[in-house]
Amino acid sequence: MSLAASPQALLDAIVQGQGMAQRRAMAKAITLLESTRADHRAQGDELLTALLPRTGRAFRLGLSGVPGVGKSTFIEALGLHLIEQGLRVAVLTIDPSSTVSGGSILGDKTRMERLSMDERAFIRPSPSGGTLGGVAEKTREALLVCEAAGYDVVIVETVGVGQSETAVAAMTDCFALLQLPNAGDDLQAIKKGVMEIADLVVINKADIDADAATRARAMITSALRLLGQHGRPEHAAHDTAHWHPTVLQLSALKAEGIAAFWAEVQRFRQVQSANGELAARRQRQAKAWMWERIDAGLKQRFREHPAVRAALADTTTQVLDGRLPASTAARQLLALFD
């Protein structure tokens, strides 16, 4: 099956296929959705529309953390645990694209060797392509492909650059943040941004220094309690109808604490389903996705506008030479677009 296969052929292979044939169709569908060609975009829209009724049944788990925290090792240990429970697991990993060459290594599958060889798992690395927020531009579309293929759990791993990697929380049901023991003081633990949107915080590599892991857990628990009280009175009251972020410590390398982590995720799912927040969260995400695609589409149309293209090179030169303020140049180009 080539990339030029019809959306209906891809749909049938994704929904009805099994084993390698299905995974190959999923990979081709995601490649089609990531393409910037106009005809591929049209085919991708047709495919997504057909897939949509078959989506929404998987649990979406977002994962972030600084480089070296052990995200790949954690995902492999968690994925193998879920497969043992009879679940099918899809993993969408994001690799940062080089600002120099534009390329990405896309080597996450080599760090999940055991999981990547299991036919009940699907691993897809994608380049960030310069998209901010630690995810790729078409991660949401890839997630829907995995759901339509019948996967029970879809894990989305961000590039994990720092505190700004929050976009994954806007497309998943549960957002887990991986931290290291001895990774910062009290002020580091209390930083806002990625910390205050985490549903679960995991202290990985706890086997290296158990005392440091215990201290980190206590500091982060205290920080989360303080952040939860700010502007969220229902959390301050510890109402059991609402979810309160929790902190766990484990060792992904030794697969210690993985079962406890998944039990906590299941408890999160039960609480959020019962209070209606899970459904509301997905509605907010669908609305945000629509506006993101509108923003991306407007930017593309702006660049392709004949008047803008004719003036862009000269205007850019004036900005680079210091003869025209960047803000003025932007307003002039937008006026041409209007």
Short mmCIF file of C-alpha atoms in Angstrom, two decimals:
data_model
loop_
_atom_site.label_atom_id
_atom_site.label_comp_id
_atom_site.label_asym_id
_atom_site.label_seq_id
_atom_site.Cartn_x
_atom_site.Cartn_y
_atom_site.Cartn_z
CA MET A 1 0.00 0.00 0.00
CA SER A 2 1.55 3.29 -1.11
CA LEU A 3 1.09 6.74 0.37
CA ALA A 4 -1.09 7.48 -2.66
CA ALA A 5 -3.60 4.84 -1.55
CA SER A 6 -7.13 6.16 -1.24
CA PRO A 7 -8.40 7.34 2.16
CA GLN A 8 -10.95 4.51 2.05
CA ALA A 9 -8.22 1.91 1.55
CA LEU A 10 -6.26 3.32 4.50
CA LEU A 11 -9.42 3.46 6.59
CA ASP A 12 -10.23 -0.20 5.92
CA ALA A 13 -6.66 -1.29 6.71
CA ILE A 14 -6.60 0.71 9.96
CA VAL A 15 -10.00 -0.38 11.24
CA GLN A 16 -10.11 -3.97 9.98
CA GLY A 17 -6.42 -4.84 9.59
CA GLN A 18 -4.36 -6.78 12.10
CA GLY A 19 -0.71 -7.15 13.05
CA MET A 20 1.92 -5.74 10.74
CA ALA A 21 -0.59 -4.84 8.01
CA GLN A 22 -2.51 -2.59 10.37
CA ARG A 23 0.60 -0.94 11.80
CA ARG A 24 1.90 -0.29 8.28
CA ALA A 25 -1.41 1.35 7.35
CA MET A 26 -1.28 3.49 10.52
CA ALA A 27 2.24 4.64 9.67
CA LYS A 28 1.18 5.57 6.13
CA ALA A 29 -1.89 7.41 7.42
CA ILE A 30 0.18 9.47 9.85
CA THR A 31 2.69 10.25 7.09
CA LEU A 32 -0.20 11.39 4.90
CA LEU A 33 -1.54 13.61 7.68
CA GLU A 34 1.90 15.13 8.28
CA SER A 35 2.37 15.98 4.58
CA THR A 36 2.18 19.64 3.54
CA ARG A 37 1.08 18.92 -0.03
CA ALA A 38 -2.35 20.33 -0.84
CA ASP A 39 -3.67 17.05 -2.31
CA HIS A 40 -2.38 15.10 0.71
CA ARG A 41 -4.05 17.59 3.07
CA ALA A 42 -7.37 17.05 1.31
CA GLN A 43 -6.98 13.27 1.52
CA GLY A 44 -5.97 13.57 5.16
CA ASP A 45 -9.09 15.60 5.99
CA GLU A 46 -11.25 12.96 4.31
CA LEU A 47 -9.53 10.18 6.24
CA LEU A 48 -9.84 11.95 9.60
CA THR A 49 -13.54 12.63 9.07
CA ALA A 50 -14.11 8.94 8.34
CA LEU A 51 -12.03 7.86 11.36
CA LEU A 52 -13.66 10.21 13.87
CA PRO A 53 -16.70 8.03 14.77
CA ARG A 54 -14.27 5.25 15.75
CA THR A 55 -12.18 7.40 18.09
CA GLY A 56 -12.51 8.50 21.71
CA ARG A 57 -12.40 5.13 23.46
CA ALA A 58 -8.69 5.02 24.30
CA PHE A 59 -7.13 6.59 27.37
CA ARG A 60 -4.70 9.37 26.46
CA LEU A 61 -1.66 9.74 28.69
CA GLY A 62 0.72 12.68 28.27
CA LEU A 63 4.30 12.47 29.51
CA SER A 64 7.02 15.08 29.88
CA GLY A 65 10.29 15.58 31.72
CA VAL A 66 13.76 16.97 31.29
CA PRO A 67 16.27 15.10 29.08
CA GLY A 68 17.88 12.27 31.02
CA VAL A 69 14.95 11.74 33.37
CA GLY A 70 14.32 8.32 31.80
CA LYS A 71 11.17 8.90 29.74
CA SER A 72 11.90 6.17 27.19
CA THR A 73 12.79 3.64 29.88
CA PHE A 74 9.63 4.55 31.79
CA ILE A 75 7.42 4.27 28.70
CA GLU A 76 8.84 0.86 27.83
CA ALA A 77 8.34 -0.44 31.38
CA LEU A 78 4.80 0.96 31.49
CA GLY A 79 3.97 -0.32 28.00
CA LEU A 80 5.14 -3.85 28.82
CA HIS A 81 3.11 -3.76 32.04
CA LEU A 82 -0.03 -2.69 30.17
CA ILE A 83 0.45 -5.38 27.54
CA GLU A 84 0.66 -7.95 30.34
CA GLN A 85 -2.75 -6.64 31.46
CA GLY A 86 -4.16 -7.45 28.01
CA LEU A 87 -4.10 -3.88 26.67
CA ARG A 88 -2.79 -2.59 23.34
CA VAL A 89 -0.46 0.39 23.60
CA ALA A 90 0.42 3.12 21.11
CA VAL A 91 3.31 5.52 21.76
CA LEU A 92 3.72 8.84 19.97
CA THR A 93 7.16 10.31 20.65
CA ILE A 94 8.32 13.75 19.56
CA ASP A 95 11.92 14.49 18.59
CA PRO A 96 13.18 18.08 18.47
CA SER A 97 13.96 19.31 14.95
CA SER A 98 17.36 20.93 14.44
CA THR A 99 17.25 24.69 14.00
CA VAL A 100 20.32 24.34 11.76
CA SER A 101 19.57 21.39 9.46
CA GLY A 102 15.87 20.97 10.14
CA GLY A 103 16.35 17.23 10.71
CA SER A 104 15.49 14.94 13.61
CA ILE A 105 17.13 11.75 14.85
CA LEU A 106 13.82 9.92 15.47
CA GLY A 107 15.62 7.25 17.48
CA ASP A 108 13.14 6.59 20.28
CA LYS A 109 12.26 3.12 19.02
CA THR A 110 15.86 2.03 19.54
CA ARG A 111 15.50 2.94 23.22
CA MET A 112 12.31 0.87 23.55
CA GLU A 113 13.65 -2.29 21.94
CA ARG A 114 11.50 -4.82 23.78
CA LEU A 115 8.29 -2.80 23.43
CA SER A 116 8.86 -2.01 19.75
CA MET A 117 9.12 -5.73 18.93
CA ASP A 118 5.75 -6.59 20.50
CA GLU A 119 2.92 -6.73 17.97
CA ARG A 120 0.50 -5.31 20.55
CA ALA A 121 2.47 -2.06 20.61
CA PHE A 122 2.81 0.70 18.02
CA ILE A 123 5.58 3.32 18.33
CA ARG A 124 5.70 6.35 16.07
CA PRO A 125 8.42 9.02 16.39
CA SER A 126 7.68 12.36 14.72
CA PRO A 127 9.74 15.55 14.33
CA SER A 128 8.60 18.63 16.23
CA GLY A 129 9.16 20.65 13.05
CA GLY A 130 9.66 23.84 15.00
CA THR A 131 6.25 23.59 16.68
CA LEU A 132 6.29 25.09 20.17
CA GLY A 133 5.00 23.23 23.21
CA GLY A 134 6.97 20.00 22.89
CA VAL A 135 4.65 18.22 20.44
CA ALA A 136 4.47 17.92 16.67
CA GLU A 137 1.94 19.85 14.58
CA LYS A 138 -0.05 16.72 13.73
CA THR A 139 0.16 14.85 17.04
CA ARG A 140 -3.59 15.13 17.59
CA GLU A 141 -4.30 13.59 14.20
CA ALA A 142 -1.86 10.75 14.86
CA LEU A 143 -3.56 10.13 18.21
CA LEU A 144 -6.94 9.71 16.50
CA VAL A 145 -5.44 7.21 14.04
CA CYS A 146 -4.21 5.10 16.97
CA GLU A 147 -7.61 5.24 18.65
CA ALA A 148 -9.43 4.22 15.46
CA ALA A 149 -7.08 1.24 15.18
CA GLY A 150 -8.38 -0.01 18.53
CA TYR A 151 -5.48 0.79 20.85
CA ASP A 152 -6.52 0.99 24.49
CA VAL A 153 -3.86 3.43 25.72
CA VAL A 154 -2.11 6.14 23.71
CA ILE A 155 1.01 7.64 25.31
CA VAL A 156 2.25 11.00 24.01
CA GLU A 157 5.83 11.88 24.98
CA THR A 158 7.03 15.46 24.53
CA VAL A 159 10.51 16.54 23.54
CA GLY A 160 10.99 17.42 27.21
CA VAL A 161 12.97 20.60 26.83
CA GLY A 162 11.78 22.43 29.92
CA GLN A 163 8.99 24.19 31.75
CA SER A 164 7.25 25.31 28.55
CA GLU A 165 6.35 21.83 27.35
CA THR A 166 2.67 22.16 28.24
CA ALA A 167 0.92 21.53 24.90
CA VAL A 168 0.71 17.79 25.59
CA ALA A 169 -1.61 18.50 28.54
CA ALA A 170 -4.03 20.10 26.06
CA MET A 171 -4.48 16.89 24.08
CA THR A 172 -4.42 14.12 26.70
CA ASP A 173 -6.68 12.90 29.51
CA CYS A 174 -3.91 12.72 32.10
CA PHE A 175 -0.59 14.56 32.17
CA ALA A 176 2.32 12.99 34.06
CA LEU A 177 5.55 14.87 34.74
CA LEU A 178 8.77 12.93 35.38
CA GLN A 179 11.29 14.44 37.79
CA LEU A 180 14.70 13.43 39.10
CA PRO A 181 15.88 13.20 42.71
CA ASN A 182 18.24 16.09 43.57
CA ALA A 183 16.91 18.05 40.57
CA GLY A 184 16.38 21.33 42.39
CA ASP A 185 15.60 23.07 45.64
CA ASP A 186 12.28 24.20 47.09
CA LEU A 187 12.09 27.16 44.69
CA GLN A 188 12.65 24.85 41.72
CA ALA A 189 9.85 22.58 42.91
CA ILE A 190 7.44 25.47 43.26
CA LYS A 191 7.97 26.90 39.76
CA LYS A 192 4.78 27.40 37.83
CA GLY A 193 4.18 26.37 34.24
CA VAL A 194 4.44 22.68 33.65
CA MET A 195 4.25 21.81 37.36
CA GLU A 196 0.87 23.37 38.03
CA ILE A 197 -0.84 21.52 35.18
CA ALA A 198 0.55 18.09 36.07
CA ASP A 199 -2.01 15.52 37.22
CA LEU A 200 0.72 13.16 38.41
CA VAL A 201 4.36 13.79 39.25
CA VAL A 202 6.76 10.86 39.16
CA ILE A 203 10.17 10.83 40.83
CA ASN A 204 12.07 8.41 38.60
CA LYS A 205 15.41 6.73 39.34
CA ALA A 206 14.47 6.57 43.01
CA ASP A 207 16.70 3.50 43.36
CA ILE A 208 19.83 5.64 42.87
CA ASP A 209 19.26 7.73 45.99
CA ALA A 210 16.20 6.74 48.01
CA ASP A 211 16.66 9.54 50.56
CA ALA A 212 16.90 12.20 47.85
CA ALA A 213 13.80 10.79 46.15
CA THR A 214 11.88 10.94 49.42
CA ARG A 215 12.93 14.56 49.98
CA ALA A 216 11.98 15.49 46.40
CA ARG A 217 8.60 13.84 46.83
CA ALA A 218 7.94 15.81 50.03
CA MET A 219 8.99 19.13 48.45
CA ILE A 220 6.93 18.62 45.30
CA THR A 221 3.90 17.46 47.29
CA SER A 222 4.10 20.66 49.33
CA ALA A 223 4.51 22.76 46.17
CA LEU A 224 1.52 21.12 44.50
CA ARG A 225 -0.61 21.73 47.56
CA LEU A 226 0.30 25.42 47.48
CA LEU A 227 -0.32 25.71 43.73
CA GLY A 228 -3.63 23.87 44.09
CA GLN A 229 -4.87 26.39 46.63
CA HIS A 230 -4.20 29.34 44.33
CA GLY A 231 -7.44 30.13 42.50
CA ARG A 232 -8.82 26.61 42.96
CA PRO A 233 -10.74 26.59 46.26
CA GLU A 234 -12.32 23.21 45.59
CA HIS A 235 -8.82 21.68 45.65
CA ALA A 236 -7.89 23.49 48.84
CA ALA A 237 -10.84 21.87 50.58
CA HIS A 238 -9.63 18.43 49.50
CA ASP A 239 -13.04 17.58 48.10
CA THR A 240 -12.91 13.90 47.15
CA ALA A 241 -15.07 14.65 44.09
CA HIS A 242 -12.09 16.49 42.58
CA TRP A 243 -8.69 15.15 41.65
CA HIS A 244 -5.70 16.30 43.68
CA PRO A 245 -2.31 15.85 41.96
CA THR A 246 -0.20 13.16 43.60
CA VAL A 247 3.52 12.41 43.68
CA LEU A 248 5.01 8.94 43.32
CA GLN A 249 8.54 7.61 43.29
CA LEU A 250 9.68 4.61 41.27
CA SER A 251 12.48 3.02 39.29
CA ALA A 252 11.60 2.48 35.64
CA LEU A 253 14.88 0.67 35.00
CA LYS A 254 14.02 -1.97 37.59
CA ALA A 255 10.28 -1.81 36.79
CA GLU A 256 9.59 -1.01 40.45
CA GLY A 257 6.51 1.10 41.13
CA ILE A 258 5.07 0.81 37.61
CA ALA A 259 1.98 -1.08 38.78
CA ALA A 260 1.37 1.54 41.50
CA PHE A 261 1.65 4.30 38.91
CA TRP A 262 -0.93 2.69 36.63
CA ALA A 263 -3.25 2.11 39.60
CA GLU A 264 -3.04 5.84 40.33
CA VAL A 265 -3.82 6.63 36.68
CA GLN A 266 -6.87 4.38 36.90
CA ARG A 267 -8.00 6.17 40.06
CA PHE A 268 -7.56 9.49 38.26
CA ARG A 269 -9.71 8.22 35.41
CA GLN A 270 -12.47 7.12 37.79
CA VAL A 271 -12.56 10.44 39.66
CA GLN A 272 -12.51 12.56 36.50
CA SER A 273 -15.15 10.42 34.79
CA ALA A 274 -17.45 10.59 37.81
CA ASN A 275 -17.30 14.38 38.15
CA GLY A 276 -17.63 14.98 34.39
CA GLU A 277 -14.24 16.66 34.06
CA LEU A 278 -12.87 14.05 31.65
CA ALA A 279 -15.63 14.71 29.10
CA ALA A 280 -15.37 18.49 29.61
CA ARG A 281 -11.61 18.32 29.15
CA ARG A 282 -11.98 16.59 25.80
CA GLN A 283 -14.52 19.20 24.67
CA ARG A 284 -12.09 21.99 25.54
CA GLN A 285 -9.34 20.16 23.68
CA ALA A 286 -11.48 19.77 20.55
CA LYS A 287 -12.21 23.51 20.56
CA ALA A 288 -8.53 24.37 21.09
CA TRP A 289 -7.56 22.01 18.26
CA MET A 290 -9.97 23.78 15.90
CA TRP A 291 -8.46 27.18 16.67
CA GLU A 292 -4.92 25.84 16.35
CA ARG A 293 -5.68 24.58 12.86
CA ILE A 294 -7.32 27.92 12.00
CA ASP A 295 -4.16 29.75 13.14
CA ALA A 296 -1.95 27.40 11.12
CA GLY A 297 -4.17 27.72 8.06
CA LEU A 298 -4.19 31.51 8.22
CA LYS A 299 -0.41 31.59 8.51
CA GLN A 300 -0.05 29.34 5.47
CA ARG A 301 -2.50 31.42 3.42
CA PHE A 302 -0.68 34.58 4.44
CA ARG A 303 2.62 33.23 3.12
CA GLU A 304 0.98 32.09 -0.12
CA HIS A 305 -0.86 35.38 -0.78
CA PRO A 306 0.44 36.88 -4.09
CA ALA A 307 0.81 40.45 -2.76
CA VAL A 308 2.57 39.26 0.39
CA ARG A 309 4.95 37.02 -1.56
CA ALA A 310 5.80 39.89 -3.91
CA ALA A 311 6.67 42.26 -1.07
CA LEU A 312 8.12 39.79 1.46
CA ALA A 313 11.72 39.68 0.21
CA ASP A 314 12.14 43.47 0.00
CA THR A 315 10.39 44.03 3.33
CA THR A 316 12.58 41.41 5.01
CA THR A 317 15.71 43.06 3.61
CA GLN A 318 14.63 46.44 5.03
CA VAL A 319 14.12 44.84 8.45
CA LEU A 320 17.52 43.12 8.32
CA ASP A 321 19.23 46.36 7.27
CA GLY A 322 17.63 48.28 10.13
CA ARG A 323 15.68 50.58 7.79
CA LEU A 324 12.24 49.36 8.88
CA PRO A 325 11.01 48.31 12.35
CA ALA A 326 9.84 44.71 12.46
CA SER A 327 6.48 45.72 13.91
CA THR A 328 5.88 48.19 11.07
CA ALA A 329 6.90 45.58 8.51
CA ALA A 330 4.42 43.13 10.00
CA ARG A 331 1.58 45.66 9.83
CA GLN A 332 2.41 46.52 6.21
CA LEU A 333 2.41 42.85 5.15
CA LEU A 334 -0.85 42.20 7.02
CA ALA A 335 -2.37 45.19 5.23
CA LEU A 336 -1.41 43.63 1.90
CA PHE A 337 -3.01 40.38 3.02
CA ASP A 338 -6.24 42.22 3.92
#
